[in-house]
mmCIF file of C-alpha atoms in Angstrom:
data_model
loop_
_atom_site.group_PDB
_atom_site.id
_atom_site.type_symbol
_atom_site.label_atom_id
_atom_site.label_comp_id
_atom_site.label_asym_id
_atom_site.label_seq_id
_atom_site.Cartn_x
_atom_site.Cartn_y
_atom_site.Cartn_z
ATOM 1 C CA MET A 253 98.408 120.830 113.994
ATOM 2 C CA VAL A 254 100.924 122.789 111.929
ATOM 3 C CA ARG A 255 104.257 123.726 113.435
ATOM 4 C CA LEU A 256 106.640 126.225 111.887
ATOM 5 C CA ASN A 257 110.216 125.067 111.623
ATOM 6 C CA GLN A 258 112.886 127.689 112.314
ATOM 7 C CA THR A 259 115.922 127.372 110.080
ATOM 8 C CA SER A 260 118.626 129.705 108.815
ATOM 9 C CA ASN A 261 116.437 130.284 105.770
ATOM 10 C CA PRO A 262 114.550 133.579 106.226
ATOM 11 C CA ARG A 263 111.426 131.947 104.794
ATOM 12 C CA THR A 264 109.733 129.630 107.237
ATOM 13 C CA SER A 265 109.063 126.071 106.122
ATOM 14 C CA VAL A 266 105.935 124.290 107.229
ATOM 15 C CA VAL A 267 106.213 120.890 108.851
ATOM 16 C CA LEU A 268 103.035 118.900 108.390
ATOM 17 C CA SER A 269 102.115 116.873 111.408
ATOM 18 C CA ALA A 270 98.352 116.276 111.212
ATOM 19 C CA GLY A 271 96.414 113.960 108.948
ATOM 20 C CA ALA A 272 94.077 116.713 107.754
ATOM 21 C CA ASP A 273 96.959 118.530 106.080
ATOM 22 C CA TRP A 274 98.071 115.689 103.854
ATOM 23 C CA ARG A 275 95.290 116.220 101.314
ATOM 24 C CA THR A 276 96.539 119.685 100.393
ATOM 25 C CA ARG A 277 100.136 118.540 100.440
ATOM 26 C CA ALA A 278 99.428 115.694 98.039
ATOM 27 C CA ALA A 279 97.605 118.064 95.694
ATOM 28 C CA GLY A 280 100.711 120.239 95.496
ATOM 29 C CA GLN A 281 103.081 117.415 94.643
ATOM 30 C CA ARG A 282 103.799 116.382 91.076
ATOM 31 C CA ARG A 283 103.119 112.861 89.896
ATOM 32 C CA GLY A 284 106.160 110.840 88.864
ATOM 33 C CA SER A 285 106.180 110.194 85.137
ATOM 34 C CA GLY A 286 108.096 106.931 85.280
ATOM 35 C CA ALA A 287 110.993 108.224 83.205
ATOM 36 C CA GLU A 288 112.936 109.350 86.284
ATOM 37 C CA PHE A 289 114.010 105.960 87.601
ATOM 38 C CA PRO A 290 117.444 104.430 88.029
ATOM 39 C CA MET A 291 118.420 103.219 84.555
ATOM 40 C CA PRO A 292 120.367 99.927 84.454
ATOM 41 C CA ARG A 293 123.901 100.349 83.125
ATOM 42 C CA ARG A 294 124.372 97.288 80.915
ATOM 43 C CA PRO A 295 122.313 96.839 77.712
ATOM 44 C CA ALA A 296 121.318 93.303 78.712
ATOM 45 C CA ALA A 297 119.925 94.601 82.009
ATOM 46 C CA ARG A 298 118.108 97.410 80.162
ATOM 47 C CA LEU A 299 116.545 94.900 77.783
ATOM 48 C CA LYS A 300 115.401 92.730 80.684
ATOM 49 C CA ALA A 301 113.961 95.785 82.466
ATOM 50 C CA LEU A 302 112.116 96.728 79.259
ATOM 51 C CA GLN A 303 110.572 93.260 78.942
ATOM 52 C CA GLN A 304 109.470 93.347 82.587
ATOM 53 C CA CYS A 305 108.028 96.810 82.051
ATOM 54 C CA LEU A 306 106.005 95.591 79.044
ATOM 55 C CA GLY A 307 104.536 92.817 81.196
ATOM 56 C CA VAL A 308 103.599 95.322 83.898
ATOM 57 C CA ILE A 309 101.942 97.616 81.333
ATOM 58 C CA ARG A 310 99.982 94.703 79.844
ATOM 59 C CA THR A 311 98.733 93.664 83.285
ATOM 60 C CA ALA A 312 97.852 97.262 84.228
ATOM 61 C CA ILE A 313 95.823 97.771 81.041
ATOM 62 C CA ASN A 314 93.996 94.446 81.478
ATOM 63 C CA THR A 315 93.059 95.354 85.063
ATOM 64 C CA LYS A 316 92.244 98.984 84.103
ATOM 65 C CA HIS A 317 94.902 100.531 86.348
ATOM 66 C CA TRP A 318 95.403 103.500 84.029
ATOM 67 C CA ALA A 319 97.803 105.497 86.218
ATOM 68 C CA GLN A 320 100.111 102.500 86.554
ATOM 69 C CA ALA A 321 99.924 101.891 82.793
ATOM 70 C CA ARG A 322 100.778 105.554 82.081
ATOM 71 C CA HIS A 323 103.757 105.334 84.431
ATOM 72 C CA GLY A 324 104.949 102.106 82.778
ATOM 73 C CA LEU A 325 104.569 103.516 79.264
ATOM 74 C CA SER A 326 106.813 106.483 80.029
ATOM 75 C CA ARG A 327 109.347 104.181 81.700
ATOM 76 C CA ALA A 328 109.299 101.860 78.679
ATOM 77 C CA ARG A 329 109.779 104.817 76.336
ATOM 78 C CA ALA A 330 112.883 105.879 78.283
ATOM 79 C CA LEU A 331 114.258 102.317 78.141
ATOM 80 C CA VAL A 332 113.555 101.943 74.408
ATOM 81 C CA ASN A 333 115.292 105.241 73.673
ATOM 82 C CA ALA A 334 118.337 104.103 75.670
ATOM 83 C CA LEU A 335 118.730 100.888 73.650
ATOM 84 C CA PRO A 336 119.750 100.420 69.997
ATOM 85 C CA ALA A 337 116.842 99.976 67.582
ATOM 86 C CA ASP A 338 118.057 96.635 66.182
ATOM 87 C CA LEU A 339 117.948 95.041 69.664
ATOM 88 C CA THR A 340 114.431 96.219 70.466
ATOM 89 C CA ALA A 341 112.427 95.634 67.277
ATOM 90 C CA LYS A 342 110.041 93.138 68.893
ATOM 91 C CA GLU A 343 109.707 95.214 72.067
ATOM 92 C CA ARG A 344 108.967 98.397 70.097
ATOM 93 C CA GLU A 345 106.190 96.579 68.253
ATOM 94 C CA GLN A 346 104.680 95.347 71.538
ATOM 95 C CA LEU A 347 104.979 98.835 73.016
ATOM 96 C CA SER A 348 103.103 100.409 70.097
ATOM 97 C CA VAL A 349 100.276 97.852 70.472
ATOM 98 C CA LEU A 350 100.069 98.563 74.213
ATOM 99 C CA ARG A 351 100.116 102.313 73.590
ATOM 100 C CA LYS A 352 97.177 101.967 71.168
ATOM 101 C CA ARG A 353 95.238 99.913 73.731
ATOM 102 C CA PHE A 354 95.963 102.534 76.380
ATOM 103 C CA GLU A 355 94.806 105.395 74.152
ATOM 104 C CA ALA A 356 91.577 103.571 73.275
ATOM 105 C CA ARG A 357 90.638 102.987 76.916
ATOM 106 C CA GLY A 358 87.518 105.189 76.985
ATOM 107 C CA THR A 359 86.222 104.806 73.441
ATOM 108 C CA THR A 360 83.092 102.926 72.457
ATOM 109 C CA ALA A 361 85.099 100.549 70.252
ATOM 110 C CA ALA A 362 87.177 99.501 73.254
ATOM 111 C CA LYS A 363 84.031 98.988 75.316
ATOM 112 C CA LYS A 364 82.462 96.869 72.563
ATOM 113 C CA SER A 365 85.535 94.663 72.279
ATOM 114 C CA ALA A 366 85.566 94.243 76.064
ATOM 115 C CA ALA A 367 81.888 93.231 75.936
ATOM 116 C CA LYS A 368 82.661 90.646 73.232
ATOM 117 C CA LYS A 369 85.417 89.202 75.400
ATOM 118 C CA LYS A 370 83.032 88.914 78.325
ATOM 119 C CA THR A 371 80.425 87.019 76.270
ATOM 120 C CA ALA A 372 82.960 84.401 75.169
ATOM 121 C CA PRO A 373 82.269 81.010 76.772
ATOM 122 C CA LYS A 374 84.316 80.418 79.887
ATOM 123 C CA PRO A 375 85.783 77.056 80.836
ATOM 124 C CA ALA A 376 83.471 74.962 82.967
ATOM 125 C CA ALA A 377 84.083 75.397 86.678
ATOM 126 C CA LYS A 378 82.619 73.636 89.672
ATOM 127 C CA LYS A 379 78.853 73.745 89.539
ATOM 128 C CA ALA A 380 77.088 75.386 92.428
ATOM 129 C CA ALA A 381 73.548 74.617 93.514
ATOM 130 C CA PRO A 382 71.161 74.751 90.525
ATOM 131 C CA LYS A 383 69.471 78.110 90.176
ATOM 132 C CA LYS A 384 65.821 78.616 89.377
ATOM 133 C CA LYS A 385 65.596 79.445 85.670
ATOM 134 C CA THR A 386 63.067 81.720 84.007
ATOM 135 C CA ALA A 387 62.056 81.575 80.372
ATOM 136 C CA PRO A 388 64.157 83.844 78.140
ATOM 137 C CA GLY A 389 62.443 87.137 77.419
ATOM 138 C CA LYS A 390 60.126 86.813 80.414
ATOM 139 C CA ALA A 391 61.350 88.795 83.339
ATOM 140 C CA ALA A 392 59.663 88.299 86.679
ATOM 141 C CA SER A 393 57.361 91.330 86.658
ATOM 142 C CA ARG A 394 55.724 92.739 89.737
ATOM 143 C CA PRO A 395 51.980 93.314 89.547
ATOM 144 C CA ALA A 396 50.947 96.951 89.525
ATOM 145 C CA PRO A 397 49.521 98.002 92.901
ATOM 146 C CA ASP A 398 45.777 98.635 93.020
ATOM 147 C CA LEU A 399 45.294 102.256 94.023
ATOM 148 C CA GLY A 400 41.499 102.141 94.174
ATOM 149 C CA ASP A 401 39.235 105.018 93.154
ATOM 150 C CA ARG A 402 41.380 107.900 94.272
ATOM 151 C CA LEU A 403 40.580 111.316 92.937
ATOM 152 C CA ILE A 404 42.803 114.346 93.163
ATOM 153 C CA ASN A 405 41.095 117.636 93.851
ATOM 154 C CA ARG A 406 42.850 119.713 91.203
ATOM 155 C CA ALA A 407 40.916 122.873 92.072
ATOM 156 C CA ALA A 408 42.191 122.721 95.646
ATOM 157 C CA LEU A 409 45.721 122.494 94.294
ATOM 158 C CA GLY A 410 45.189 125.500 92.007
ATOM 159 C CA TYR A 411 45.144 123.664 88.649
ATOM 160 C CA GLY A 412 41.759 124.869 87.407
ATOM 161 C CA PRO A 413 38.225 123.520 87.710
ATOM 162 C CA ALA A 414 37.657 120.273 89.555
ATOM 163 C CA GLY A 415 37.000 117.286 87.353
ATOM 164 C CA ASP A 416 38.273 113.837 86.580
ATOM 165 C CA ALA A 417 41.841 113.211 87.554
#
């Protein structure tokens, strides 16, 4: 249900009151870039906020939350630009590494490195019930079903003279 709000403005503004309308409203809104946040006043607080932001970006990239990583990268850029370069040498280096990892998120090289990380041996955890093992290279194959001596009448289907299937 959409209700028009009457104000002194000659143009009417729409007040959204039903759940079905939120989809179109959200499509019209701009996404926050991360740079428009309250900036801490003191340099020490800015440096601490930058270090926290780098941790958030690292976690977001590791968990593949790309929108959160993008937001954090723009916030970190704003913080780095607000601080002197001699204070943030280590943080700038970390930020460039994270930016490269973010840019390489869909490439085959990134996928290969993720696959290598997955194949690395994991620390031994509690053992569950032993599973039935199969020999390597031998997958449990299903026998092909026996269809019998079925013949398809190709002439009846319009494929030419009748013959062997």
